[in-house]
Short mmCIF file of C-alpha atoms in Angstrom, two decimals:
data_model
loop_
_atom_site.label_atom_id
_atom_site.label_comp_id
_atom_site.label_asym_id
_atom_site.label_seq_id
_atom_site.Cartn_x
_atom_site.Cartn_y
_atom_site.Cartn_z
CA MET A 1 0.00 0.00 0.00
CA LEU A 2 1.20 3.50 -0.90
CA CYS A 3 0.22 6.62 1.05
CA VAL A 4 0.25 10.23 -0.13
CA ASN A 5 -0.54 12.91 2.43
CA VAL A 6 -2.35 16.15 1.63
CA GLU A 7 -0.73 18.76 3.88
CA LEU A 8 -3.02 21.66 4.70
CA LYS A 9 -2.37 24.51 7.12
CA GLU A 10 -4.75 23.23 9.79
CA ARG A 11 -4.57 19.48 9.19
CA ARG A 12 -3.48 16.68 6.91
CA TYR A 13 -5.30 13.70 5.46
CA PRO A 14 -4.06 10.51 3.84
CA ILE A 15 -4.65 9.09 0.37
CA TYR A 16 -4.22 5.31 0.53
CA ILE A 17 -3.44 3.58 -2.79
CA GLY A 18 -3.30 -0.18 -3.33
CA ALA A 19 -5.08 -3.36 -4.31
CA GLY A 20 -7.77 -4.75 -1.98
CA LEU A 21 -8.05 -1.70 0.30
CA LEU A 22 -11.86 -1.84 0.53
CA THR A 23 -11.49 -4.64 3.08
CA ASN A 24 -8.56 -3.07 4.98
CA THR A 25 -10.00 -1.69 8.23
CA ASP A 26 -6.76 0.22 8.90
CA CYS A 27 -7.63 2.61 6.05
CA TYR A 28 -10.91 3.78 7.61
CA PRO A 29 -10.55 6.56 10.24
CA LEU A 30 -13.64 5.37 12.14
CA LYS A 31 -14.36 3.65 15.43
CA GLN A 32 -16.95 1.61 17.31
CA GLY A 33 -20.35 3.28 17.37
CA ASN A 34 -19.82 5.75 14.52
CA LYS A 35 -22.86 6.28 12.30
CA VAL A 36 -22.10 6.09 8.58
CA MET A 37 -24.16 6.95 5.51
CA ILE A 38 -22.72 5.42 2.34
CA VAL A 39 -23.65 7.34 -0.81
CA SER A 40 -23.36 5.33 -4.02
CA ASN A 41 -25.26 4.46 -7.20
CA PRO A 42 -26.81 1.14 -8.29
CA THR A 43 -23.95 0.29 -10.67
CA VAL A 44 -21.18 0.68 -8.09
CA ALA A 45 -23.31 -0.66 -5.23
CA HIS A 46 -23.81 -3.93 -7.11
CA TYR A 47 -20.07 -4.57 -6.93
CA TYR A 48 -18.86 -2.93 -3.73
CA LEU A 49 -21.58 -1.81 -1.32
CA ALA A 50 -21.71 -5.12 0.56
CA THR A 51 -17.91 -5.25 0.87
CA VAL A 52 -17.59 -1.72 2.26
CA THR A 53 -20.57 -2.23 4.57
CA GLU A 54 -19.07 -5.44 5.95
CA THR A 55 -15.70 -3.76 6.54
CA LEU A 56 -17.31 -0.84 8.38
CA GLU A 57 -19.42 -3.20 10.50
CA LYS A 58 -16.23 -5.05 11.50
CA ILE A 59 -15.02 -1.75 12.96
CA GLY A 60 -18.32 -1.46 14.82
CA CYS A 61 -19.95 1.26 12.74
CA ILE A 62 -23.70 1.62 12.28
CA VAL A 63 -24.07 1.64 8.49
CA GLU A 64 -26.87 2.86 6.23
CA TYR A 65 -26.84 3.80 2.57
CA VAL A 66 -28.56 5.89 -0.07
CA LEU A 67 -28.32 5.26 -3.82
CA LEU A 68 -28.38 8.10 -6.36
CA PRO A 69 -29.23 7.68 -10.05
CA ASP A 70 -26.15 6.88 -12.14
CA GLY A 71 -24.74 9.53 -14.47
CA GLU A 72 -23.48 13.10 -14.83
CA GLN A 73 -27.01 14.25 -15.69
CA TYR A 74 -28.00 13.42 -12.09
CA LYS A 75 -25.33 15.62 -10.50
CA THR A 76 -28.08 17.98 -9.37
CA LEU A 77 -29.71 19.64 -6.39
CA ASP A 78 -32.41 16.95 -6.55
CA SER A 79 -29.79 14.24 -5.95
CA LEU A 80 -28.29 16.31 -3.15
CA ASN A 81 -31.71 16.44 -1.52
CA LEU A 82 -31.99 12.63 -1.67
CA ILE A 83 -28.94 12.45 0.59
CA PHE A 84 -30.32 15.05 3.02
CA THR A 85 -33.63 13.19 3.20
CA ALA A 86 -31.91 9.87 3.93
CA LEU A 87 -29.78 11.46 6.65
CA LEU A 88 -32.73 13.17 8.33
CA LYS A 89 -35.03 10.15 8.18
CA ALA A 90 -32.33 8.04 9.85
CA ASN A 91 -31.65 10.72 12.50
CA HIS A 92 -28.02 11.31 11.57
CA GLY A 93 -26.45 14.11 13.61
CA ARG A 94 -23.34 16.24 13.31
CA ASP A 95 -21.21 13.29 14.41
CA THR A 96 -22.11 11.22 11.34
CA THR A 97 -19.74 10.32 8.50
CA ILE A 98 -20.69 10.32 4.83
CA VAL A 99 -18.79 7.81 2.70
CA ALA A 100 -18.71 8.55 -1.03
CA LEU A 101 -18.48 5.21 -2.85
CA GLY A 102 -18.32 5.76 -6.60
CA GLY A 103 -16.94 7.98 -9.31
CA GLY A 104 -16.63 11.71 -9.62
CA VAL A 105 -20.36 12.42 -9.61
CA ILE A 106 -20.90 10.53 -6.36
CA GLY A 107 -17.82 12.11 -4.79
CA ASP A 108 -18.85 15.63 -5.75
CA VAL A 109 -22.48 15.33 -4.65
CA ALA A 110 -21.72 13.41 -1.44
CA GLY A 111 -18.94 15.83 -0.59
CA PHE A 112 -21.24 18.81 -1.07
CA ALA A 113 -23.83 17.08 1.12
CA ALA A 114 -21.17 16.60 3.80
CA ALA A 115 -20.18 20.27 3.56
CA SER A 116 -23.82 21.37 3.90
CA TYR A 117 -25.53 18.90 6.24
CA GLN A 118 -25.87 20.52 9.67
CA ARG A 119 -23.12 22.93 8.51
CA GLY A 120 -20.57 20.21 7.94
CA VAL A 121 -19.98 16.55 8.78
CA ARG A 122 -17.02 14.27 8.20
CA PHE A 123 -16.70 12.37 4.94
CA ILE A 124 -14.48 9.76 3.33
CA GLN A 125 -13.83 9.38 -0.39
CA ILE A 126 -13.70 5.88 -1.91
CA PRO A 127 -13.31 6.64 -5.64
CA THR A 128 -14.00 3.74 -7.99
CA THR A 129 -13.18 5.35 -11.35
CA LEU A 130 -9.73 6.30 -12.60
CA LEU A 131 -10.77 9.90 -13.13
CA ALA A 132 -11.98 10.19 -9.54
CA GLN A 133 -8.90 8.40 -8.18
CA VAL A 134 -6.40 10.72 -9.83
CA ASP A 135 -8.35 13.96 -9.69
CA SER A 136 -11.81 14.68 -8.33
CA SER A 137 -11.54 12.77 -5.03
CA VAL A 138 -8.42 14.73 -4.01
CA GLY A 139 -8.46 18.36 -2.96
CA GLY A 140 -11.92 19.03 -1.59
CA LYS A 141 -13.82 20.42 -4.59
CA THR A 142 -17.49 19.48 -4.21
CA ALA A 143 -20.39 20.64 -6.37
CA VAL A 144 -23.52 19.98 -8.37
CA ASN A 145 -24.29 21.17 -11.88
CA HIS A 146 -26.81 23.72 -13.06
CA GLU A 147 -28.45 23.54 -16.47
CA LEU A 148 -26.59 26.75 -17.36
CA GLY A 149 -23.16 25.60 -16.22
CA LYS A 150 -21.11 22.78 -14.75
CA ASN A 151 -20.12 22.73 -11.05
CA MET A 152 -21.70 26.12 -10.44
CA ILE A 153 -23.09 25.29 -6.97
CA GLY A 154 -20.64 23.85 -4.47
CA ALA A 155 -18.03 24.29 -1.78
CA PHE A 156 -14.41 23.55 -0.96
CA TYR A 157 -14.61 20.80 1.68
CA GLN A 158 -11.81 18.36 2.42
CA PRO A 159 -12.33 14.65 3.12
CA THR A 160 -10.97 12.90 6.20
CA ALA A 161 -9.33 10.25 4.04
CA VAL A 162 -9.26 8.98 0.46
CA ILE A 163 -9.18 5.20 -0.05
CA ILE A 164 -8.15 4.16 -3.58
CA ASP A 165 -8.55 0.45 -4.25
CA THR A 166 -7.03 -0.09 -7.69
CA LEU A 167 -8.92 -3.38 -8.13
CA THR A 168 -12.17 -1.43 -8.54
CA LEU A 169 -10.94 -0.39 -11.98
CA ASN A 170 -11.35 -3.98 -13.18
CA THR A 171 -15.15 -3.51 -13.22
CA LEU A 172 -14.96 -0.14 -14.96
CA PRO A 173 -16.08 0.14 -18.62
CA LYS A 174 -13.13 0.76 -20.93
CA ARG A 175 -14.56 4.10 -21.97
CA GLU A 176 -14.46 5.25 -18.33
CA VAL A 177 -10.85 4.06 -17.95
CA ASN A 178 -9.88 6.05 -21.03
CA ALA A 179 -11.70 9.13 -19.73
CA GLY A 180 -9.65 8.96 -16.54
CA LEU A 181 -6.45 8.88 -18.57
CA ALA A 182 -7.28 12.36 -19.88
CA GLU A 183 -6.73 13.78 -16.39
CA VAL A 184 -3.58 11.67 -16.00
CA ILE A 185 -2.10 13.05 -19.22
CA LYS A 186 -3.11 16.55 -18.11
CA TYR A 187 -0.86 16.29 -15.04
CA GLY A 188 2.17 15.52 -17.15
CA ALA A 189 1.35 18.29 -19.63
CA ILE A 190 0.99 21.01 -17.00
CA LEU A 191 3.43 20.06 -14.24
CA ASP A 192 5.84 17.23 -14.91
CA LEU A 193 7.63 16.58 -18.19
CA PRO A 194 9.40 13.43 -16.85
CA PHE A 195 5.96 12.05 -15.95
CA PHE A 196 4.73 12.91 -19.46
CA ASP A 197 7.73 11.00 -20.84
CA TRP A 198 6.86 8.08 -18.52
CA LEU A 199 3.28 8.08 -19.80
CA GLU A 200 4.47 7.86 -23.38
CA GLN A 201 6.37 4.70 -22.40
CA HIS A 202 3.61 3.12 -20.25
CA ILE A 203 0.26 4.30 -21.67
CA ASP A 204 -0.50 0.87 -23.15
CA GLU A 205 -0.02 -0.74 -19.73
CA LEU A 206 -2.38 1.79 -18.15
CA VAL A 207 -5.03 1.17 -20.81
CA ALA A 208 -4.66 -2.56 -20.04
CA LEU A 209 -5.01 -1.87 -16.26
CA ASP A 210 -1.62 -3.25 -15.31
CA GLN A 211 -1.64 -3.02 -11.50
CA THR A 212 2.02 -2.02 -11.09
CA ALA A 213 1.76 0.79 -13.62
CA LEU A 214 -1.60 1.93 -12.20
CA LYS A 215 -0.33 2.27 -8.64
CA GLN A 216 2.72 4.22 -9.75
CA CYS A 217 0.63 6.45 -12.00
CA ILE A 218 -2.12 7.15 -9.46
CA ALA A 219 0.38 7.89 -6.70
CA ARG A 220 2.24 10.40 -8.90
CA CYS A 221 -0.98 12.16 -9.92
CA CYS A 222 -2.17 12.34 -6.31
CA GLN A 223 1.19 13.71 -5.17
CA LEU A 224 1.17 16.38 -7.87
CA LYS A 225 -2.35 17.43 -6.91
CA ALA A 226 -1.64 17.24 -3.17
CA ASP A 227 1.32 19.58 -3.58
CA ILE A 228 -0.79 22.15 -5.41
CA VAL A 229 -3.74 21.87 -2.99
CA ALA A 230 -1.37 22.39 -0.05
CA ARG A 231 -0.21 25.67 -1.63
CA ASP A 232 -3.61 26.84 -2.87
CA GLU A 233 -6.60 25.08 -1.31
CA THR A 234 -9.32 27.37 -2.69
CA GLU A 235 -7.94 28.04 -6.18
CA LYS A 236 -6.67 31.58 -5.88
CA GLY A 237 -3.35 30.81 -7.59
CA ASP A 238 -1.51 27.68 -8.73
CA ARG A 239 -4.49 25.36 -8.39
CA ALA A 240 -6.05 26.97 -11.46
CA LEU A 241 -3.34 25.23 -13.51
CA LEU A 242 -5.19 21.95 -12.94
CA ASN A 243 -7.91 23.26 -15.25
CA LEU A 244 -6.00 22.72 -18.49
CA GLY A 245 -8.62 21.97 -21.15
CA HIS A 246 -11.51 22.46 -18.75
CA THR A 247 -12.78 25.82 -20.03
CA PHE A 248 -13.28 24.28 -23.48
CA GLY A 249 -14.30 20.91 -22.00
CA HIS A 250 -17.03 22.27 -19.75
CA ALA A 251 -18.50 24.09 -22.74
CA ILE A 252 -18.64 20.78 -24.61
CA GLU A 253 -20.39 19.03 -21.71
CA THR A 254 -22.94 21.82 -21.29
CA HIS A 255 -23.66 22.11 -25.02
CA LEU A 256 -24.10 18.37 -25.59
CA GLY A 257 -26.00 17.75 -22.36
CA TYR A 258 -24.32 16.26 -19.30
CA GLY A 259 -23.33 12.64 -19.79
CA ASN A 260 -23.28 12.51 -23.60
CA TRP A 261 -19.53 12.99 -23.55
CA LEU A 262 -17.73 11.86 -20.42
CA HIS A 263 -15.89 14.57 -18.51
CA GLY A 264 -12.50 13.14 -19.42
CA GLU A 265 -13.41 12.96 -23.09
CA ALA A 266 -14.39 16.64 -23.08
CA VAL A 267 -11.19 17.54 -21.20
CA ALA A 268 -9.10 15.65 -23.78
CA ALA A 269 -10.54 17.66 -26.65
CA GLY A 270 -10.19 20.80 -24.53
CA CYS A 271 -6.52 20.05 -23.87
CA MET A 272 -5.92 19.88 -27.61
CA MET A 273 -7.60 23.26 -28.11
CA ALA A 274 -5.47 24.74 -25.33
CA ALA A 275 -2.34 23.24 -26.88
CA VAL A 276 -3.18 24.60 -30.35
CA LEU A 277 -3.89 28.02 -28.80
CA SER A 278 -0.51 27.82 -27.02
CA GLU A 279 1.15 27.07 -30.35
CA LYS A 280 -0.57 30.04 -31.99
CA LEU A 281 0.81 32.25 -29.21
CA GLY A 282 4.32 31.06 -30.04
CA ASP A 283 4.88 28.87 -26.98
CA LEU A 284 4.38 25.22 -27.88
CA THR A 285 6.10 23.83 -30.95
CA PRO A 286 4.20 21.81 -33.56
CA ALA A 287 6.17 18.79 -32.33
CA ASP A 288 4.89 19.37 -28.76
CA VAL A 289 1.29 19.56 -29.99
CA ALA A 290 1.78 16.39 -32.00
CA ARG A 291 3.19 14.55 -28.94
CA LEU A 292 0.13 15.49 -26.89
CA GLU A 293 -2.26 14.53 -29.68
CA LYS A 294 -0.57 11.15 -30.16
CA LEU A 295 -0.64 10.34 -26.44
CA LEU A 296 -4.34 11.22 -26.14
CA ALA A 297 -5.11 9.14 -29.22
CA ARG A 298 -3.22 6.15 -27.78
CA ALA A 299 -5.51 6.43 -24.75
CA ASN A 300 -8.50 6.23 -27.13
CA LEU A 301 -9.54 9.81 -26.37
CA PRO A 302 -11.04 12.42 -28.71
CA THR A 303 -8.68 15.12 -29.96
CA VAL A 304 -11.25 17.14 -31.90
CA SER A 305 -14.44 19.00 -31.08
CA PRO A 306 -17.80 17.17 -31.18
CA ASP A 307 -19.24 16.94 -34.66
CA GLY A 308 -21.20 20.06 -35.55
CA MET A 309 -20.16 22.14 -32.51
CA THR A 310 -18.87 25.52 -33.72
CA ALA A 311 -16.83 28.28 -32.10
CA GLN A 312 -20.06 30.25 -31.78
CA ASP A 313 -21.41 27.42 -29.60
CA TYR A 314 -18.36 27.56 -27.32
CA LEU A 315 -17.98 31.25 -26.60
CA PRO A 316 -21.24 32.02 -24.71
CA LEU A 317 -20.81 28.90 -22.57
CA MET A 318 -17.17 29.68 -21.84
CA MET A 319 -18.13 33.16 -20.63
CA ARG A 320 -20.27 31.51 -17.91
CA ASP A 321 -17.31 29.45 -16.72
CA LYS A 322 -16.20 29.83 -13.09
CA LYS A 323 -12.75 30.86 -14.32
CA VAL A 324 -14.09 34.13 -15.78
CA LEU A 325 -12.82 37.09 -13.74
CA ASN A 326 -13.96 40.70 -14.28
CA GLY A 327 -15.64 39.65 -17.49
CA LYS A 328 -12.44 38.17 -18.93
CA LEU A 329 -11.84 34.54 -19.77
CA ARG A 330 -8.84 32.89 -18.13
CA PHE A 331 -7.13 30.12 -20.03
CA VAL A 332 -4.65 27.57 -18.76
CA LEU A 333 -2.02 27.38 -21.49
CA LEU A 334 1.36 25.73 -21.98
CA LYS A 335 4.72 27.48 -22.23
CA ALA A 336 6.13 24.03 -22.92
CA LEU A 337 5.17 20.46 -22.11
CA GLY A 338 5.32 20.24 -18.32
CA GLN A 339 5.03 24.00 -17.83
CA ALA A 340 1.62 25.69 -17.61
CA TYR A 341 0.47 29.22 -16.91
CA VAL A 342 -2.79 31.18 -16.64
CA ALA A 343 -3.50 33.80 -19.31
CA THR A 344 -6.22 36.44 -19.32
CA GLU A 345 -5.49 38.74 -22.25
CA ILE A 346 -6.04 36.40 -25.18
CA ASP A 347 -7.32 37.68 -28.52
CA GLN A 348 -10.73 36.13 -29.12
CA ASP A 349 -9.91 35.58 -32.79
CA LEU A 350 -7.03 33.30 -31.73
CA VAL A 351 -9.39 31.35 -29.47
CA VAL A 352 -11.86 30.91 -32.33
CA ASP A 353 -9.02 29.87 -34.62
CA ALA A 354 -7.84 27.24 -32.13
CA ILE A 355 -11.36 25.81 -31.89
CA HIS A 356 -11.61 25.69 -35.68
CA CYS A 357 -8.28 23.86 -35.90
CA CYS A 358 -9.66 21.17 -33.57
CA SER A 359 -12.99 20.81 -35.36
CA GLN A 360 -14.02 17.66 -37.18
CA PHE A 361 -15.04 19.53 -40.31
CA ASP A 362 -11.50 20.86 -40.83
#
């Protein structure tokens, strides 16, 4: 088992990474008599709810659960209310613990419920998708979507622990595995050129869910994110770099309707648009852009905009993005592979041109 610690000013919390951790009672920071509400969905619950419940009952916890509908389109205030109703009906107080068992949607909604219920209760993340394991479960971002924008209603709220059992990826659809690799590749592109080089050598092993490669990869991603979160918990500085491709990607998700493209798929196409924009600004070389495109393609990820989506579809949605400040779009761009920065004064014609270059009709 590997352990990465997130070091915050007031406290730290562990991220445990390994095979078979769902049954390891040492990973759960709970004790006899604790009340627990597991939040999951029917798909994940079919595989893992009984195992996690049994492990928690071995500790002596009193365990209940609530299941949310499965899919990004259900990352809503209605789903949040299902959790509140379950907690209130079962008389859970401020000493309860919410356990998020599932992918990024479950983690985000359950985390926001934990931040809000009786003004804050403890929660534990057990991410079961690659995307959640390397990204959304770490760092305390919690939210639900609004029909006008993604993740517009939420809070920064840190978990007590993150338990990453790499064996859960064996039941994940291949498309979901690939979507998670978009966030993995993003880390190398923005922060760590040696890791990007490593990914070029090992991407086929990651696609095939090789356990040794997965553990090494997930641990590196978690460490990179933990380091940034420790410096900038509420995204006032460096943490914004983690949003490479997300301004474009969120526009794709909102335009198509949540769930039609997976988050990682939209981020992959968005990363290509950011890379092309970086090239047009004279930073990335054509060879750099080609390396990124090839790596994303080897992970079976889209590198172009959805069919029929035009620059005119992107711009209004991008202006509603959370990264807009004082009416100006902020873009995460690349000075070089492994070196990102935030830009605010970007000519809109260049942005449109970058979108056109990554469009299927070109």
